[in-house]
XYZ file of C-alpha atoms in Angstrom:
463
model
C 107.812 166.197 144.941
C 109.626 169.110 142.890
C 108.701 168.177 138.966
C 110.755 169.265 136.318
C 109.361 172.733 135.000
C 109.693 174.660 131.619
C 111.698 177.812 132.728
C 113.930 176.959 130.507
C 111.791 177.027 127.638
C 109.398 179.756 129.168
C 105.767 178.971 128.372
C 104.793 175.199 129.334
C 103.257 175.179 125.860
C 106.643 175.134 124.370
C 107.879 171.953 125.516
C 108.186 169.277 123.034
C 108.915 165.538 123.211
C 111.562 163.130 121.413
C 110.498 160.750 118.415
C 112.053 157.931 120.961
C 109.629 159.223 123.747
C 107.043 159.144 121.589
C 107.480 155.538 120.435
C 108.643 154.753 124.164
C 105.005 155.940 125.363
C 103.351 154.244 122.823
C 104.737 150.744 123.948
C 102.772 151.295 127.160
C 99.580 150.401 124.933
C 101.422 147.769 123.250
C 101.565 146.006 126.397
C 98.332 147.278 127.550
C 96.043 145.809 124.710
C 97.070 142.368 125.282
C 94.992 142.345 128.487
C 92.422 144.177 126.702
C 92.301 141.559 123.835
C 91.864 138.600 126.267
C 89.170 140.198 128.322
C 86.918 141.605 125.631
C 86.611 138.908 123.527
C 89.104 135.845 123.941
C 88.184 135.413 127.500
C 84.434 134.793 126.766
C 85.062 132.359 124.260
C 87.458 130.805 126.889
C 85.028 130.527 129.392
C 82.148 129.079 127.338
C 83.795 126.929 124.699
C 86.422 125.537 126.582
C 85.502 125.701 130.107
C 81.684 125.185 129.271
C 80.192 127.765 131.219
C 76.434 129.446 129.864
C 77.087 132.695 127.944
C 74.320 134.392 130.215
C 76.278 133.552 133.616
C 79.870 134.918 132.122
C 77.724 138.295 131.007
C 75.771 138.716 134.334
C 79.625 138.296 136.119
C 81.056 140.642 133.787
C 78.054 143.268 134.482
C 78.970 143.041 138.104
C 82.363 143.325 137.911
C 82.002 146.744 135.758
C 80.185 148.137 138.401
C 83.079 147.423 140.872
C 85.400 148.503 137.578
C 83.597 152.046 137.599
C 84.015 152.412 141.345
C 87.945 151.722 141.233
C 88.864 154.142 138.349
C 87.438 157.183 140.344
C 89.294 155.912 143.080
C 92.330 155.304 141.024
C 92.110 158.809 140.115
C 91.322 159.911 143.496
C 94.641 158.097 144.567
C 96.518 159.824 141.684
C 96.108 163.226 142.931
C 97.385 162.463 146.133
C 100.182 160.179 145.582
C 103.364 161.953 144.545
C 106.350 159.565 143.777
C 109.745 160.752 142.474
C 109.068 158.771 139.074
C 106.140 161.185 138.593
C 102.132 161.459 139.345
C 101.148 158.719 136.451
C 104.429 157.523 135.171
C 105.303 155.478 138.640
C 101.834 153.511 138.320
C 103.569 152.113 134.836
C 106.280 150.849 137.248
C 104.290 149.560 140.056
C 101.783 147.288 138.069
C 104.295 145.927 135.728
C 104.227 142.483 137.267
C 101.126 142.743 138.847
C 99.439 142.848 135.464
C 101.453 139.776 133.844
C 100.541 137.719 136.889
C 96.691 138.463 137.085
C 96.109 138.173 132.973
C 97.897 134.667 133.662
C 94.943 133.878 136.755
C 92.192 134.339 134.265
C 92.958 131.239 132.240
C 93.862 128.949 135.500
C 89.970 128.377 136.757
C 89.509 124.797 137.940
C 88.063 122.963 135.279
C 86.579 120.626 137.316
C 84.634 122.361 139.762
C 80.928 123.114 140.374
C 79.573 126.009 138.293
C 79.307 127.891 141.972
C 83.115 127.589 142.769
C 83.700 128.521 138.981
C 81.829 131.655 138.888
C 83.719 132.810 142.290
C 86.531 131.767 140.759
C 86.086 134.199 137.305
C 84.554 137.259 139.431
C 87.525 137.194 141.950
C 90.306 136.937 138.791
C 88.574 139.063 136.367
C 88.163 141.833 138.843
C 91.521 141.669 140.250
C 93.046 141.815 136.758
C 90.498 144.249 135.297
C 89.209 145.954 138.233
C 92.408 146.400 140.465
C 95.344 146.033 138.238
C 94.300 147.305 134.734
C 92.891 150.215 136.196
C 96.014 150.988 138.139
C 98.132 150.509 135.265
C 96.137 151.671 132.328
C 94.509 155.092 133.470
C 97.605 156.725 134.713
C 99.139 155.478 131.873
C 96.194 157.371 129.561
C 96.573 160.225 131.637
C 100.668 160.974 131.349
C 100.597 162.514 127.743
C 99.658 165.849 129.151
C 101.938 165.625 131.717
C 104.989 164.780 129.133
C 104.236 168.372 127.266
C 101.350 171.074 127.698
C 101.747 171.570 123.427
C 98.607 170.977 121.651
C 100.443 169.499 118.933
C 102.885 167.591 120.381
C 100.033 165.538 122.609
C 97.985 165.206 119.580
C 101.382 163.750 118.121
C 102.318 161.712 121.123
C 98.661 160.016 121.001
C 99.063 159.536 117.429
C 102.117 157.535 118.197
C 100.203 155.634 120.625
C 97.242 154.690 119.233
C 98.891 153.649 115.730
C 100.854 151.070 117.939
C 97.810 150.357 120.595
C 96.444 147.856 118.049
C 99.660 146.164 117.203
C 99.248 144.493 120.903
C 95.733 143.731 120.004
C 96.044 142.327 116.420
C 98.911 139.789 117.494
C 96.894 138.402 120.516
C 93.963 137.913 118.537
C 95.559 136.948 115.113
C 97.779 134.613 116.927
C 95.968 133.324 119.875
C 93.112 131.149 118.549
C 95.478 129.309 115.427
C 98.015 128.635 118.427
C 96.071 127.085 121.086
C 94.500 125.020 118.451
C 97.705 123.514 117.169
C 98.789 123.323 121.070
C 95.654 120.897 121.275
C 93.145 123.537 122.312
C 92.649 122.920 125.855
C 92.923 124.875 128.963
C 96.923 124.203 129.368
C 97.562 125.514 126.023
C 95.508 128.618 126.953
C 97.620 129.153 129.929
C 100.860 128.546 128.129
C 99.972 131.182 125.627
C 99.333 133.971 128.076
C 102.141 133.628 129.781
C 104.124 134.386 127.008
C 101.922 137.277 126.202
C 102.734 138.582 129.862
C 106.046 138.286 130.025
C 106.688 140.214 126.679
C 103.938 143.167 128.304
C 106.712 143.355 131.309
C 109.007 144.361 128.926
C 107.435 147.017 127.103
C 105.865 148.108 130.334
C 109.435 148.574 131.464
C 110.364 150.142 128.216
C 107.527 152.925 128.333
C 108.592 153.571 131.960
C 112.176 154.185 131.049
C 111.768 155.804 128.210
C 109.398 158.764 129.066
C 109.433 161.765 131.716
C 106.626 163.816 133.272
C 107.378 167.655 133.065
C 103.930 169.734 133.162
C 102.780 170.315 136.589
C 100.550 173.496 136.798
C 99.840 175.435 140.100
C 96.098 174.880 139.464
C 96.812 171.237 139.791
C 98.336 171.414 142.521
C 95.939 173.882 144.129
C 92.934 171.603 142.980
C 94.513 168.665 144.730
C 93.572 170.396 147.829
C 90.187 171.032 147.322
C 87.740 168.477 148.774
C 85.873 165.630 146.441
C 82.365 167.283 146.034
C 84.435 170.569 144.719
C 86.122 168.877 142.400
C 83.097 166.628 141.152
C 80.837 169.661 141.197
C 83.581 171.186 138.332
C 83.383 168.159 136.361
C 79.572 168.288 135.918
C 79.650 171.979 135.055
C 82.298 170.829 131.978
C 79.607 170.024 129.420
C 82.198 168.269 126.769
C 83.276 166.060 129.747
C 80.010 164.361 129.538
C 79.922 164.451 125.767
C 83.156 162.809 126.082
C 82.272 160.152 128.840
C 79.130 159.201 126.910
C 81.149 159.143 123.651
C 83.474 156.233 125.458
C 80.661 154.728 126.732
C 79.101 153.966 123.141
C 82.877 152.972 122.116
C 83.170 150.498 124.689
C 79.655 149.365 123.159
C 81.289 148.499 119.926
C 84.636 147.201 121.237
C 82.548 144.605 123.471
C 80.322 143.399 121.114
C 82.332 143.580 118.060
C 85.292 141.622 120.159
C 82.988 139.135 122.064
C 80.525 138.374 118.928
C 83.468 138.647 116.322
C 84.626 135.184 117.487
C 81.328 133.733 117.497
C 80.847 135.240 113.909
C 84.006 133.476 112.550
C 82.967 130.135 113.848
C 79.097 129.932 113.112
C 78.702 132.509 110.357
C 81.527 132.089 108.216
C 82.961 128.511 109.441
C 86.045 128.632 110.992
C 86.728 130.398 114.119
C 90.663 131.203 113.327
C 89.005 134.035 110.304
C 88.626 135.979 113.584
C 92.250 136.973 113.683
C 91.988 137.750 109.926
C 89.331 140.035 110.794
C 90.840 141.668 113.217
C 94.090 142.106 110.961
C 91.719 143.221 108.158
C 90.335 146.076 110.486
C 93.420 147.134 112.847
C 96.139 147.373 110.028
C 93.899 150.107 107.992
C 93.360 151.471 111.420
C 97.004 151.951 112.141
C 97.937 153.839 108.601
C 95.114 156.243 109.041
C 96.134 156.831 112.264
C 99.807 157.523 111.007
C 98.665 159.652 108.213
C 96.111 161.675 110.402
C 98.390 164.672 111.760
C 97.598 167.127 108.812
C 94.192 166.207 109.288
C 93.702 166.692 112.362
C 94.987 170.560 111.714
C 92.789 171.278 108.819
C 89.795 169.444 109.963
C 89.561 169.163 113.366
C 89.335 166.237 115.620
C 85.320 165.995 115.913
C 84.846 166.516 112.065
C 87.395 163.232 111.490
C 85.019 161.411 114.157
C 82.293 162.509 112.704
C 83.117 161.240 109.302
C 84.441 158.395 110.245
C 81.634 157.002 112.310
C 79.004 157.415 109.304
C 81.368 155.488 107.581
C 81.620 152.533 110.228
C 77.758 152.810 110.141
C 77.272 152.659 106.167
C 79.652 149.776 106.345
C 77.837 147.971 108.794
C 74.791 147.894 107.349
C 75.988 146.863 104.359
C 76.646 143.600 105.610
C 73.152 142.443 105.626
C 73.498 141.620 101.812
C 76.738 139.355 102.127
C 76.501 138.461 105.863
C 78.637 135.053 104.789
C 80.661 136.040 102.292
C 84.125 135.875 103.935
C 85.930 138.107 101.246
C 83.504 141.109 101.675
C 83.120 140.582 105.317
C 86.945 141.325 105.525
C 86.221 144.473 103.073
C 83.691 145.735 105.735
C 86.471 145.083 108.288
C 88.838 147.190 106.574
C 86.342 149.826 106.023
C 85.480 149.641 109.725
C 89.132 150.347 110.745
C 89.550 152.961 108.387
C 86.163 154.604 110.189
C 87.191 154.233 113.789
C 90.753 155.495 113.302
C 90.107 158.968 113.970
C 88.145 158.251 117.494
C 91.378 156.139 118.682
C 93.521 158.956 117.671
C 91.969 161.676 118.953
C 90.167 160.600 121.578
C 92.779 161.238 124.697
C 93.595 164.383 123.335
C 90.435 165.698 123.391
C 90.430 164.695 126.850
C 93.414 166.939 127.572
C 91.659 169.707 125.849
C 88.251 169.005 128.182
C 90.475 169.429 131.367
C 91.833 172.854 129.890
C 87.986 173.468 129.106
C 87.170 172.831 132.749
C 89.918 174.729 133.870
C 88.761 177.794 131.821
C 85.214 177.495 132.772
C 85.192 176.881 136.584
C 88.737 178.006 137.522
C 89.451 174.795 138.739
C 91.824 172.041 137.249
C 90.864 168.370 137.251
C 93.195 166.231 135.859
C 93.570 162.410 136.751
C 89.443 162.815 137.710
C 88.744 163.698 134.118
C 90.823 160.760 132.491
C 89.379 158.268 135.410
C 85.754 159.396 135.195
C 85.788 158.947 131.583
C 86.627 155.467 131.705
C 84.010 154.677 133.974
C 81.757 155.464 130.909
C 83.974 153.291 129.051
C 83.726 150.251 131.561
C 79.958 150.808 132.296
C 79.515 150.428 128.606
C 81.769 147.421 128.616
C 79.956 145.711 131.485
C 76.054 146.648 130.225
C 76.857 145.123 126.435
C 79.044 142.037 127.718
C 75.929 141.211 129.986
C 73.363 141.967 127.492
C 75.537 140.019 125.010
C 75.295 136.891 127.062
C 71.225 137.119 127.654
C 70.901 137.509 124.134
C 72.803 134.739 123.219
C 71.252 132.732 126.050
C 67.438 133.691 125.097
C 68.560 132.567 121.347
C 69.648 128.900 122.503
C 73.077 129.586 122.605
C 75.129 126.908 124.042
C 78.651 126.953 123.020
C 78.541 123.796 121.137
C 80.492 123.169 117.604
C 76.713 123.305 115.915
C 74.289 125.666 116.963
C 70.880 126.108 116.408
C 69.472 128.509 113.689
C 67.875 130.984 116.275
C 71.463 130.908 118.073
C 73.391 131.685 114.467
C 70.926 134.280 113.951
C 71.498 136.314 117.047
C 75.205 136.103 116.771
C 74.597 137.972 113.261
C 72.327 140.355 114.531
C 74.688 141.440 117.404
C 77.442 141.682 115.091
C 75.961 143.879 112.211
C 73.533 145.839 114.288
C 75.032 145.892 117.944
C 78.241 147.635 116.110
C 75.942 149.929 113.894
C 73.734 151.360 116.676
C 77.032 151.916 118.942
C 78.166 154.560 116.332
C 75.233 156.224 115.549
C 75.180 157.038 118.817
C 78.738 157.953 118.560
C 77.947 160.380 115.509
C 75.280 161.922 117.608
C 77.240 162.934 120.278
C 80.247 164.466 118.009
C 77.538 166.732 116.713
C 77.251 168.643 120.072
C 80.746 168.505 120.526
C 81.958 172.591 119.708
C 85.004 172.875 121.767
C 87.457 172.452 118.480
C 86.728 175.543 116.723
C 86.987 177.846 120.132
C 89.672 175.948 121.458
C 93.243 177.889 120.426
C 91.153 181.397 121.825
C 90.550 179.710 124.816
C 93.743 178.352 125.415
C 95.522 181.992 124.285
C 93.072 183.611 126.992
C 94.529 180.979 130.031
C 97.800 181.897 129.046
C 96.989 185.782 128.777
C 95.844 184.931 132.707
C 98.885 183.423 133.812
C 96.530 180.111 134.500
C 98.782 177.585 133.133
C 101.623 178.436 135.216
C 104.029 175.624 136.274
C 104.452 174.704 140.178
C 107.662 174.951 141.907
């Protein structure tokens, strides 16, 4: 396939995208976050409190599934490097996966309610892996890798991802805020869950098609083409010699720990600590609205302070806010305030991590002479998936150990476990992110590195 190049504008770093294209790209993550919101928290609540499956069994299924999910990330990354469509290397997957994404999300909630535990466990394993391991990975991983293929301009990539990450919480926020209240008013049974998910699925298809038709891939360097022909062993070797890739992979793992603990335990915290499961939506809105606002305002601060420093400051804020919850864990107003502070603190990592991955691709190319693009994005998501699986299983096992049953009234030990996981699980995850960011030094050397790559002709476009 012959890609659109940048000959008319000279250097590939001069290519910029329109506001409409940035917005269209962001619509893709709004759609992706529908399934993410369902699978990161609500589906576990559905399995335990609606179907009646033990939290420990659900957690173990999720852990095993995440092992397969991590493998699928690398597999999709390798396939991306080999498959060339007239629609682009990454953008084509948004079109191909739109309908399978919607269908597999609905299938999650069609579990046979009266079947044996063994049959239910097998059904959960198959549908969860179909949705997250296969379809969601084949959609979200190429989608996440699209921005550096739309433009090579560092500031424009940052702006594209600011649009993406200021819009992406909208899908998550709507799902988490609206799902339980709507379902409760529809009777709260399995049929209500299925009907609501079908509505989400149809909306997601429309948003994914908007993303596909509103964007365009332009960047395809000679180095990327050459790297596609290299043996897998050589490409993986280039990854392992990229220290910043390893830092971001571990950061992604810790971010997944936070997301899973916060998402899974948030529903239980609202129900058993605050006394109303519908408050989970309120907490989610309190967290995501400040996050969206901060992300929209970040561009000048990224230029002034750098991506790493903003993530570092945000991480410290999250840790301090979470630790303060021990003084008023059941005060709804204060818990909402902490959620808002958490949203402010986490905004930089959500705004900057994808752009930092693009920076790491360039660093690896500069350092090793091998430009590994899709594999960087896929391997980092392995850390995310592994972190999600481990934390999901750990949460399930710890809640089982505490005596959690999923009943309307829980024993004190189970309530205490929910409280401790919600407060300290998040705090520990962000302490690890702060430590990792202290080792990340690429920001201050990036401009000089890119100038050197331009001078050496390392960013030439492929014909």
